[in-house]
């Protein structure tokens, strides 16, 4: 029982560190755009390619609807499982809602979409949301096993 809890805590912390590292990598890429011409050209090409092929207004709307549906599911799960989960799961619930809000803002704010690292920012936020959702599931199962 105790091994499961410690394993979950280690995985939880690892996933949180990965989320921080992803945002750190995006920040480093953004700072390199002003210092290295090759990075700037690569990011400009990647952003243009993604904006014309994947991040069209229709796809952005579909992605936003999916994010809102995921947020509704997480809200319902949060209120139903609030007393049945541990503190790590509660933090993971809140983090996942924050990642959804960050993704929705990133999708619809023109200031963010003007950044050269925009596709990488969306990718990093999506991976962080996925890791946070995995933390929710792992936390619930670990708390359920420790009862």
GROMACS .gro file of N, CA and C in nm:
model
  441
    1UNK      N    1   0.081  -0.119   0.000
    1UNK     CA    2   0.000   0.000   0.000
    1UNK      C    3   0.087   0.127   0.000
    2UNK      N    4   0.189   0.128   0.085
    2UNK     CA    5   0.273   0.246   0.095
    2UNK      C    6   0.358   0.264  -0.031
    3UNK      N    7   0.399   0.152  -0.093
    3UNK     CA    8   0.478   0.161  -0.215
    3UNK      C    9   0.399   0.226  -0.327
    4UNK      N   10   0.270   0.196  -0.333
    4UNK     CA   11   0.185   0.254  -0.436
    4UNK      C   12   0.177   0.405  -0.420
    5UNK      N   13   0.165   0.452  -0.297
    5UNK     CA   14   0.155   0.594  -0.271
    5UNK      C   15   0.286   0.665  -0.307
    6UNK      N   16   0.398   0.605  -0.270
    6UNK     CA   17   0.527   0.666  -0.301
    6UNK      C   18   0.555   0.664  -0.451
    7UNK      N   19   0.515   0.558  -0.516
    7UNK     CA   20   0.532   0.550  -0.661
    7UNK      C   21   0.448   0.657  -0.729
    8UNK      N   22   0.325   0.674  -0.683
    8UNK     CA   23   0.240   0.777  -0.741
    8UNK      C   24   0.300   0.916  -0.718
    9UNK      N   25   0.351   0.941  -0.599
    9UNK     CA   26   0.410   1.072  -0.571
    9UNK      C   27   0.531   1.097  -0.661
   10UNK      N   28   0.611   0.993  -0.685
   10UNK     CA   29   0.728   1.009  -0.772
   10UNK      C   30   0.685   1.037  -0.916
   11UNK      N   31   0.585   0.963  -0.964
   11UNK     CA   32   0.535   0.985  -1.101
   11UNK      C   33   0.470   1.122  -1.112
   12UNK      N   34   0.397   1.163  -1.009
   12UNK     CA   35   0.333   1.294  -1.007
   12UNK      C   36   0.438   1.405  -1.018
   13UNK      N   37   0.541   1.396  -0.937
   13UNK     CA   38   0.646   1.497  -0.941
   13UNK      C   39   0.721   1.495  -1.074
   14UNK      N   40   0.743   1.376  -1.129
   14UNK     CA   41   0.808   1.366  -1.259
   14UNK      C   42   0.725   1.434  -1.368
   15UNK      N   43   0.596   1.408  -1.368
   15UNK     CA   44   0.508   1.471  -1.467
   15UNK      C   45   0.503   1.623  -1.449
   16UNK      N   46   0.504   1.670  -1.323
   16UNK     CA   47   0.506   1.814  -1.300
   16UNK      C   48   0.636   1.876  -1.350
   17UNK      N   49   0.747   1.808  -1.329
   17UNK     CA   50   0.876   1.858  -1.379
   17UNK      C   51   0.879   1.859  -1.531
   18UNK      N   52   0.818   1.760  -1.594
   18UNK     CA   53   0.811   1.758  -1.740
   18UNK      C   54   0.728   1.875  -1.790
   19UNK      N   55   0.618   1.905  -1.721
   19UNK     CA   56   0.535   2.019  -1.762
   19UNK      C   57   0.613   2.151  -1.753
   20UNK      N   58   0.689   2.168  -1.646
   20UNK     CA   59   0.770   2.288  -1.630
   20UNK      C   60   0.879   2.292  -1.735
   21UNK      N   61   0.941   2.177  -1.763
   21UNK     CA   62   1.047   2.172  -1.864
   21UNK      C   63   0.994   2.205  -2.003
   22UNK      N   64   0.873   2.162  -2.034
   22UNK     CA   65   0.814   2.195  -2.164
   22UNK      C   66   0.795   2.346  -2.181
   23UNK      N   67   0.743   2.410  -2.079
   23UNK     CA   68   0.727   2.555  -2.088
   23UNK      C   69   0.862   2.626  -2.089
   24UNK      N   70   0.957   2.573  -2.017
   24UNK     CA   71   1.092   2.629  -2.021
   24UNK      C   72   1.155   2.618  -2.159
   25UNK      N   73   1.132   2.506  -2.225
   25UNK     CA   74   1.186   2.487  -2.360
   25UNK      C   75   1.123   2.585  -2.459
   26UNK      N   76   0.993   2.609  -2.444
   26UNK     CA   77   0.926   2.706  -2.531
   26UNK      C   78   0.981   2.846  -2.505
   27UNK      N   79   1.006   2.880  -2.381
   27UNK     CA   80   1.063   3.010  -2.348
   27UNK      C   81   1.203   3.025  -2.406
   28UNK      N   82   1.282   2.921  -2.397
   28UNK     CA   83   1.417   2.924  -2.454
   28UNK      C   84   1.412   2.940  -2.605
   29UNK      N   85   1.321   2.870  -2.670
   29UNK     CA   86   1.303   2.886  -2.814
   29UNK      C   87   1.265   3.029  -2.849
   30UNK      N   88   1.178   3.088  -2.770
   30UNK     CA   89   1.135   3.225  -2.797
   30UNK      C   90   1.253   3.322  -2.782
   31UNK      N   91   1.337   3.301  -2.683
   31UNK     CA   92   1.452   3.391  -2.667
   31UNK      C   93   1.556   3.369  -2.776
   32UNK      N   94   1.565   3.246  -2.827
   32UNK     CA   95   1.662   3.220  -2.934
   32UNK      C   96   1.619   3.279  -3.068
   33UNK      N   97   1.492   3.314  -3.082
   33UNK     CA   98   1.447   3.371  -3.209
   33UNK      C   99   1.513   3.505  -3.236
   34UNK      N  100   1.549   3.578  -3.132
   34UNK     CA  101   1.614   3.707  -3.152
   34UNK      C  102   1.766   3.695  -3.160
   35UNK      N  103   1.821   3.580  -3.126
   35UNK     CA  104   1.966   3.567  -3.121
   35UNK      C  105   2.024   3.481  -3.232
   36UNK      N  106   1.948   3.386  -3.281
   36UNK     CA  107   1.999   3.295  -3.383
   36UNK      C  108   1.910   3.301  -3.506
   37UNK      N  109   1.972   3.326  -3.620
   37UNK     CA  110   1.894   3.339  -3.744
   37UNK      C  111   1.836   3.206  -3.788
   38UNK      N  112   1.908   3.097  -3.769
   38UNK     CA  113   1.858   2.965  -3.810
   38UNK      C  114   1.734   2.925  -3.732
   39UNK      N  115   1.735   2.953  -3.603
   39UNK     CA  116   1.618   2.923  -3.520
   39UNK      C  117   1.500   3.009  -3.565
   40UNK      N  118   1.528   3.135  -3.593
   40UNK     CA  119   1.423   3.226  -3.638
   40UNK      C  120   1.361   3.178  -3.769
   41UNK      N  121   1.444   3.139  -3.864
   41UNK     CA  122   1.392   3.093  -3.993
   41UNK      C  123   1.314   2.963  -3.977
   42UNK      N  124   1.365   2.871  -3.895
   42UNK     CA  125   1.294   2.745  -3.874
   42UNK      C  126   1.157   2.769  -3.811
   43UNK      N  127   1.154   2.852  -3.708
   43UNK     CA  128   1.028   2.878  -3.639
   43UNK      C  129   0.930   2.953  -3.729
   44UNK      N  130   0.980   3.043  -3.810
   44UNK     CA  131   0.893   3.115  -3.903
   44UNK      C  132   0.831   3.019  -4.004
   45UNK      N  133   0.914   2.926  -4.058
   45UNK     CA  134   0.864   2.827  -4.152
   45UNK      C  135   0.762   2.735  -4.086
   46UNK      N  136   0.795   2.686  -3.967
   46UNK     CA  137   0.705   2.594  -3.895
   46UNK      C  138   0.573   2.663  -3.862
   47UNK      N  139   0.579   2.787  -3.815
   47UNK     CA  140   0.457   2.859  -3.781
   47UNK      C  141   0.370   2.880  -3.905
   48UNK      N  142   0.431   2.918  -4.016
   48UNK     CA  143   0.354   2.940  -4.138
   48UNK      C  144   0.290   2.811  -4.186
   49UNK      N  145   0.366   2.701  -4.181
   49UNK     CA  146   0.313   2.572  -4.223
   49UNK      C  147   0.195   2.530  -4.136
   50UNK      N  148   0.210   2.542  -4.005
   50UNK     CA  149   0.103   2.501  -3.914
   50UNK      C  150  -0.020   2.590  -3.927
   51UNK      N  151   0.003   2.720  -3.944
   51UNK     CA  152  -0.110   2.813  -3.954
   51UNK      C  153  -0.193   2.787  -4.080
   52UNK      N  154  -0.128   2.748  -4.189
   52UNK     CA  155  -0.201   2.726  -4.313
   52UNK      C  156  -0.260   2.585  -4.323
   53UNK      N  157  -0.200   2.488  -4.254
   53UNK     CA  158  -0.246   2.350  -4.267
   53UNK      C  159  -0.329   2.300  -4.149
   54UNK      N  160  -0.288   2.330  -4.029
   54UNK     CA  161  -0.353   2.270  -3.912
   54UNK      C  162  -0.431   2.370  -3.828
   55UNK      N  163  -0.383   2.490  -3.813
   55UNK     CA  164  -0.447   2.586  -3.724
   55UNK      C  165  -0.537   2.683  -3.800
   56UNK      N  166  -0.618   2.625  -3.885
   56UNK     CA  167  -0.716   2.704  -3.958
   56UNK      C  168  -0.828   2.744  -3.862
   57UNK      N  169  -0.907   2.843  -3.897
   57UNK     CA  170  -1.016   2.883  -3.806
   57UNK      C  171  -1.114   2.770  -3.773
   58UNK      N  172  -1.142   2.683  -3.870
   58UNK     CA  173  -1.234   2.572  -3.844
   58UNK      C  174  -1.172   2.473  -3.745
   59UNK      N  175  -1.043   2.441  -3.764
   59UNK     CA  176  -0.977   2.349  -3.672
   59UNK      C  177  -0.962   2.409  -3.533
   60UNK      N  178  -0.938   2.539  -3.526
   60UNK     CA  179  -0.928   2.606  -3.397
   60UNK      C  180  -1.061   2.601  -3.323
   61UNK      N  181  -1.170   2.620  -3.396
   61UNK     CA  182  -1.302   2.612  -3.335
   61UNK      C  183  -1.332   2.471  -3.284
   62UNK      N  184  -1.298   2.371  -3.363
   62UNK     CA  185  -1.319   2.232  -3.322
   62UNK      C  186  -1.235   2.199  -3.198
   63UNK      N  187  -1.109   2.243  -3.198
   63UNK     CA  188  -1.021   2.219  -3.084
   63UNK      C  189  -1.074   2.290  -2.959
   64UNK      N  190  -1.128   2.410  -2.976
   64UNK     CA  191  -1.185   2.483  -2.863
   64UNK      C  192  -1.307   2.411  -2.807
   65UNK      N  193  -1.392   2.360  -2.894
   65UNK     CA  194  -1.510   2.286  -2.848
   65UNK      C  195  -1.469   2.160  -2.772
   66UNK      N  196  -1.370   2.091  -2.823
   66UNK     CA  197  -1.320   1.971  -2.754
   66UNK      C  198  -1.264   2.009  -2.617
   67UNK      N  199  -1.191   2.119  -2.609
   67UNK     CA  200  -1.135   2.163  -2.481
   67UNK      C  201  -1.245   2.200  -2.381
   68UNK      N  202  -1.349   2.264  -2.428
   68UNK     CA  203  -1.461   2.300  -2.339
   68UNK      C  204  -1.531   2.173  -2.290
   69UNK      N  205  -1.548   2.075  -2.376
   69UNK     CA  206  -1.609   1.948  -2.333
   69UNK      C  207  -1.521   1.877  -2.229
   70UNK      N  208  -1.391   1.878  -2.252
   70UNK     CA  209  -1.299   1.818  -2.153
   70UNK      C  210  -1.307   1.894  -2.021
   71UNK      N  211  -1.317   2.026  -2.028
   71UNK     CA  212  -1.328   2.106  -1.906
   71UNK      C  213  -1.456   2.073  -1.830
   72UNK      N  214  -1.566   2.054  -1.902
   72UNK     CA  215  -1.692   2.018  -1.836
   72UNK      C  216  -1.679   1.882  -1.768
   73UNK      N  217  -1.618   1.786  -1.836
   73UNK     CA  218  -1.599   1.653  -1.776
   73UNK      C  219  -1.511   1.662  -1.653
   74UNK      N  220  -1.405   1.743  -1.658
   74UNK     CA  221  -1.316   1.757  -1.544
   74UNK      C  222  -1.387   1.828  -1.428
   75UNK      N  223  -1.468   1.930  -1.458
   75UNK     CA  224  -1.546   1.996  -1.352
   75UNK      C  225  -1.641   1.898  -1.285
   76UNK      N  226  -1.711   1.818  -1.362
   76UNK     CA  227  -1.804   1.722  -1.305
   76UNK      C  228  -1.728   1.620  -1.220
   77UNK      N  229  -1.617   1.571  -1.272
   77UNK     CA  230  -1.537   1.474  -1.196
   77UNK      C  231  -1.480   1.538  -1.070
   78UNK      N  232  -1.441   1.664  -1.080
   78UNK     CA  233  -1.386   1.733  -0.963
   78UNK      C  234  -1.489   1.743  -0.851
   79UNK      N  235  -1.611   1.781  -0.884
   79UNK     CA  236  -1.713   1.794  -0.780
   79UNK      C  237  -1.762   1.660  -0.728
   80UNK      N  238  -1.763   1.560  -0.814
   80UNK     CA  239  -1.809   1.428  -0.768
   80UNK      C  240  -1.703   1.356  -0.685
   81UNK      N  241  -1.575   1.377  -0.715
   81UNK     CA  242  -1.468   1.303  -0.650
   81UNK      C  243  -1.390   1.387  -0.550
   82UNK      N  244  -1.438   1.504  -0.515
   82UNK     CA  245  -1.360   1.593  -0.428
   82UNK      C  246  -1.327   1.527  -0.294
   83UNK      N  247  -1.422   1.460  -0.234
   83UNK     CA  248  -1.398   1.397  -0.103
   83UNK      C  249  -1.335   1.259  -0.116
   84UNK      N  250  -1.330   1.204  -0.237
   84UNK     CA  251  -1.279   1.069  -0.256
   84UNK      C  252  -1.135   1.065  -0.306
   85UNK      N  253  -1.072   1.181  -0.322
   85UNK     CA  254  -0.936   1.184  -0.374
   85UNK      C  255  -0.843   1.252  -0.276
   86UNK      N  256  -0.715   1.230  -0.296
   86UNK     CA  257  -0.613   1.292  -0.212
   86UNK      C  258  -0.577   1.431  -0.262
   87UNK      N  259  -0.483   1.491  -0.193
   87UNK     CA  260  -0.444   1.629  -0.226
   87UNK      C  261  -0.377   1.637  -0.363
   88UNK      N  262  -0.301   1.534  -0.400
   88UNK     CA  263  -0.233   1.537  -0.529
   88UNK      C  264  -0.333   1.534  -0.646
   89UNK      N  265  -0.437   1.458  -0.629
   89UNK     CA  266  -0.540   1.453  -0.734
   89UNK      C  267  -0.614   1.585  -0.744
   90UNK      N  268  -0.639   1.649  -0.631
   90UNK     CA  269  -0.706   1.778  -0.633
   90UNK      C  270  -0.620   1.882  -0.704
   91UNK      N  271  -0.491   1.879  -0.676
   91UNK     CA  272  -0.400   1.971  -0.745
   91UNK      C  273  -0.396   1.940  -0.893
   92UNK      N  274  -0.398   1.813  -0.928
   92UNK     CA  275  -0.397   1.775  -1.070
   92UNK      C  276  -0.525   1.819  -1.140
   93UNK      N  277  -0.639   1.811  -1.071
   93UNK     CA  278  -0.765   1.861  -1.127
   93UNK      C  279  -0.753   2.010  -1.158
   94UNK      N  280  -0.705   2.084  -1.061
   94UNK     CA  281  -0.694   2.230  -1.079
   94UNK      C  282  -0.592   2.264  -1.187
   95UNK      N  283  -0.480   2.192  -1.190
   95UNK     CA  284  -0.380   2.216  -1.295
   95UNK      C  285  -0.435   2.186  -1.434
   96UNK      N  286  -0.512   2.080  -1.444
   96UNK     CA  287  -0.568   2.049  -1.576
   96UNK      C  288  -0.666   2.157  -1.622
   97UNK      N  289  -0.743   2.211  -1.529
   97UNK     CA  290  -0.833   2.321  -1.566
   97UNK      C  291  -0.754   2.446  -1.605
   98UNK      N  292  -0.642   2.470  -1.538
   98UNK     CA  293  -0.557   2.583  -1.575
   98UNK      C  294  -0.493   2.562  -1.713
   99UNK      N  295  -0.454   2.438  -1.744
   99UNK     CA  296  -0.398   2.411  -1.877
   99UNK      C  297  -0.503   2.430  -1.985
  100UNK      N  298  -0.627   2.391  -1.956
  100UNK     CA  299  -0.734   2.413  -2.053
  100UNK      C  300  -0.756   2.562  -2.075
  101UNK      N  301  -0.755   2.638  -1.968
  101UNK     CA  302  -0.771   2.784  -1.982
  101UNK      C  303  -0.654   2.843  -2.061
  102UNK      N  304  -0.533   2.797  -2.034
  102UNK     CA  305  -0.417   2.847  -2.109
  102UNK      C  306  -0.426   2.811  -2.256
  103UNK      N  307  -0.471   2.690  -2.285
  103UNK     CA  308  -0.487   2.650  -2.425
  103UNK      C  309  -0.594   2.732  -2.496
  104UNK      N  310  -0.704   2.754  -2.430
  104UNK     CA  311  -0.810   2.834  -2.492
  104UNK      C  312  -0.765   2.978  -2.515
  105UNK      N  313  -0.693   3.034  -2.419
  105UNK     CA  314  -0.640   3.169  -2.439
  105UNK      C  315  -0.536   3.172  -2.551
  106UNK      N  316  -0.452   3.071  -2.556
  106UNK     CA  317  -0.351   3.065  -2.661
  106UNK      C  318  -0.413   3.052  -2.799
  107UNK      N  319  -0.523   2.980  -2.807
  107UNK     CA  320  -0.589   2.962  -2.936
  107UNK      C  321  -0.656   3.089  -2.986
  108UNK      N  322  -0.704   3.173  -2.896
  108UNK     CA  323  -0.788   3.284  -2.938
  108UNK      C  324  -0.728   3.423  -2.920
  109UNK      N  325  -0.614   3.435  -2.855
  109UNK     CA  326  -0.551   3.565  -2.841
  109UNK      C  327  -0.455   3.589  -2.957
  110UNK      N  328  -0.470   3.702  -3.021
  110UNK     CA  329  -0.385   3.732  -3.136
  110UNK      C  330  -0.241   3.761  -3.094
  111UNK      N  331  -0.222   3.809  -2.974
  111UNK     CA  332  -0.086   3.836  -2.925
  111UNK      C  333  -0.007   3.706  -2.916
  112UNK      N  334  -0.071   3.602  -2.868
  112UNK     CA  335  -0.004   3.473  -2.855
  112UNK      C  336   0.015   3.408  -2.991
  113UNK      N  337  -0.085   3.417  -3.078
  113UNK     CA  338  -0.073   3.354  -3.209
  113UNK      C  339   0.028   3.424  -3.299
  114UNK      N  340   0.070   3.544  -3.263
  114UNK     CA  341   0.172   3.615  -3.340
  114UNK      C  342   0.313   3.569  -3.305
  115UNK      N  343   0.329   3.496  -3.195
  115UNK     CA  344   0.461   3.448  -3.157
  115UNK      C  345   0.512   3.344  -3.257
  116UNK      N  346   0.642   3.343  -3.276
  116UNK     CA  347   0.698   3.245  -3.368
  116UNK      C  348   0.692   3.103  -3.312
  117UNK      N  349   0.690   3.090  -3.181
  117UNK     CA  350   0.686   2.958  -3.118
  117UNK      C  351   0.543   2.910  -3.095
  118UNK      N  352   0.448   2.972  -3.159
  118UNK     CA  353   0.306   2.942  -3.137
  118UNK      C  354   0.273   2.794  -3.152
  119UNK      N  355   0.316   2.725  -3.259
  119UNK     CA  356   0.282   2.581  -3.266
  119UNK      C  357   0.346   2.499  -3.154
  120UNK      N  358   0.468   2.535  -3.118
  120UNK     CA  359   0.535   2.463  -3.010
  120UNK      C  360   0.471   2.494  -2.875
  121UNK      N  361   0.422   2.615  -2.858
  121UNK     CA  362   0.351   2.650  -2.735
  121UNK      C  363   0.223   2.569  -2.721
  122UNK      N  364   0.148   2.559  -2.830
  122UNK     CA  365   0.026   2.478  -2.826
  122UNK      C  366   0.057   2.331  -2.800
  123UNK      N  367   0.163   2.282  -2.862
  123UNK     CA  368   0.203   2.143  -2.840
  123UNK      C  369   0.244   2.120  -2.695
  124UNK      N  370   0.322   2.211  -2.639
  124UNK     CA  371   0.366   2.197  -2.500
  124UNK      C  372   0.247   2.203  -2.404
  125UNK      N  373   0.153   2.294  -2.429
  125UNK     CA  374   0.036   2.303  -2.343
  125UNK      C  375  -0.054   2.180  -2.354
  126UNK      N  376  -0.064   2.124  -2.474
  126UNK     CA  377  -0.146   2.004  -2.493
  126UNK      C  378  -0.082   1.885  -2.422
  127UNK      N  379   0.049   1.870  -2.432
  127UNK     CA  380   0.117   1.760  -2.363
  127UNK      C  381   0.106   1.778  -2.212
  128UNK      N  382   0.118   1.902  -2.164
  128UNK     CA  383   0.104   1.927  -2.021
  128UNK      C  384  -0.037   1.894  -1.973
  129UNK      N  385  -0.138   1.926  -2.054
  129UNK     CA  386  -0.277   1.890  -2.019
  129UNK      C  387  -0.292   1.738  -2.013
  130UNK      N  388  -0.235   1.669  -2.108
  130UNK     CA  389  -0.243   1.523  -2.109
  130UNK      C  390  -0.175   1.464  -1.985
  131UNK      N  391  -0.057   1.515  -1.949
  131UNK     CA  392   0.013   1.466  -1.830
  131UNK      C  393  -0.068   1.496  -1.703
  132UNK      N  394  -0.133   1.610  -1.700
  132UNK     CA  395  -0.215   1.644  -1.584
  132UNK      C  396  -0.336   1.551  -1.572
  133UNK      N  397  -0.396   1.518  -1.685
  133UNK     CA  398  -0.509   1.423  -1.683
  133UNK      C  399  -0.464   1.284  -1.640
  134UNK      N  400  -0.345   1.245  -1.682
  134UNK     CA  401  -0.290   1.116  -1.638
  134UNK      C  402  -0.268   1.119  -1.487
  135UNK      N  403  -0.220   1.233  -1.435
  135UNK     CA  404  -0.203   1.247  -1.290
  135UNK      C  405  -0.335   1.233  -1.216
  136UNK      N  406  -0.443   1.282  -1.274
  136UNK     CA  407  -0.574   1.268  -1.211
  136UNK      C  408  -0.612   1.122  -1.198
  137UNK      N  409  -0.597   1.048  -1.306
  137UNK     CA  410  -0.634   0.906  -1.307
  137UNK      C  411  -0.544   0.827  -1.212
  138UNK      N  412  -0.415   0.852  -1.217
  138UNK     CA  413  -0.323   0.781  -1.128
  138UNK      C  414  -0.349   0.814  -0.982
  139UNK      N  415  -0.379   0.940  -0.954
  139UNK     CA  416  -0.407   0.981  -0.816
  139UNK      C  417  -0.533   0.917  -0.761
  140UNK      N  418  -0.635   0.909  -0.845
  140UNK     CA  419  -0.759   0.848  -0.800
  140UNK      C  420  -0.738   0.699  -0.773
  141UNK      N  421  -0.668   0.631  -0.862
  141UNK     CA  422  -0.646   0.487  -0.841
  141UNK      C  423  -0.554   0.462  -0.722
  142UNK      N  424  -0.452   0.546  -0.703
  142UNK     CA  425  -0.363   0.528  -0.588
  142UNK      C  426  -0.437   0.556  -0.459
  143UNK      N  427  -0.522   0.657  -0.455
  143UNK     CA  428  -0.598   0.687  -0.334
  143UNK      C  429  -0.700   0.578  -0.307
  144UNK      N  430  -0.758   0.522  -0.411
  144UNK     CA  431  -0.856   0.416  -0.395
  144UNK      C  432  -0.791   0.289  -0.342
  145UNK      N  433  -0.668   0.260  -0.384
  145UNK     CA  434  -0.598   0.140  -0.337
  145UNK      C  435  -0.551   0.154  -0.193
  146UNK      N  436  -0.524   0.277  -0.148
  146UNK     CA  437  -0.472   0.300  -0.015
  146UNK      C  438  -0.580   0.305   0.092
  147UNK      N  439  -0.706   0.296   0.053
  147UNK     CA  440  -0.814   0.299   0.153
  147UNK      C  441  -0.818   0.175   0.233
   0.00000   0.00000   0.00000
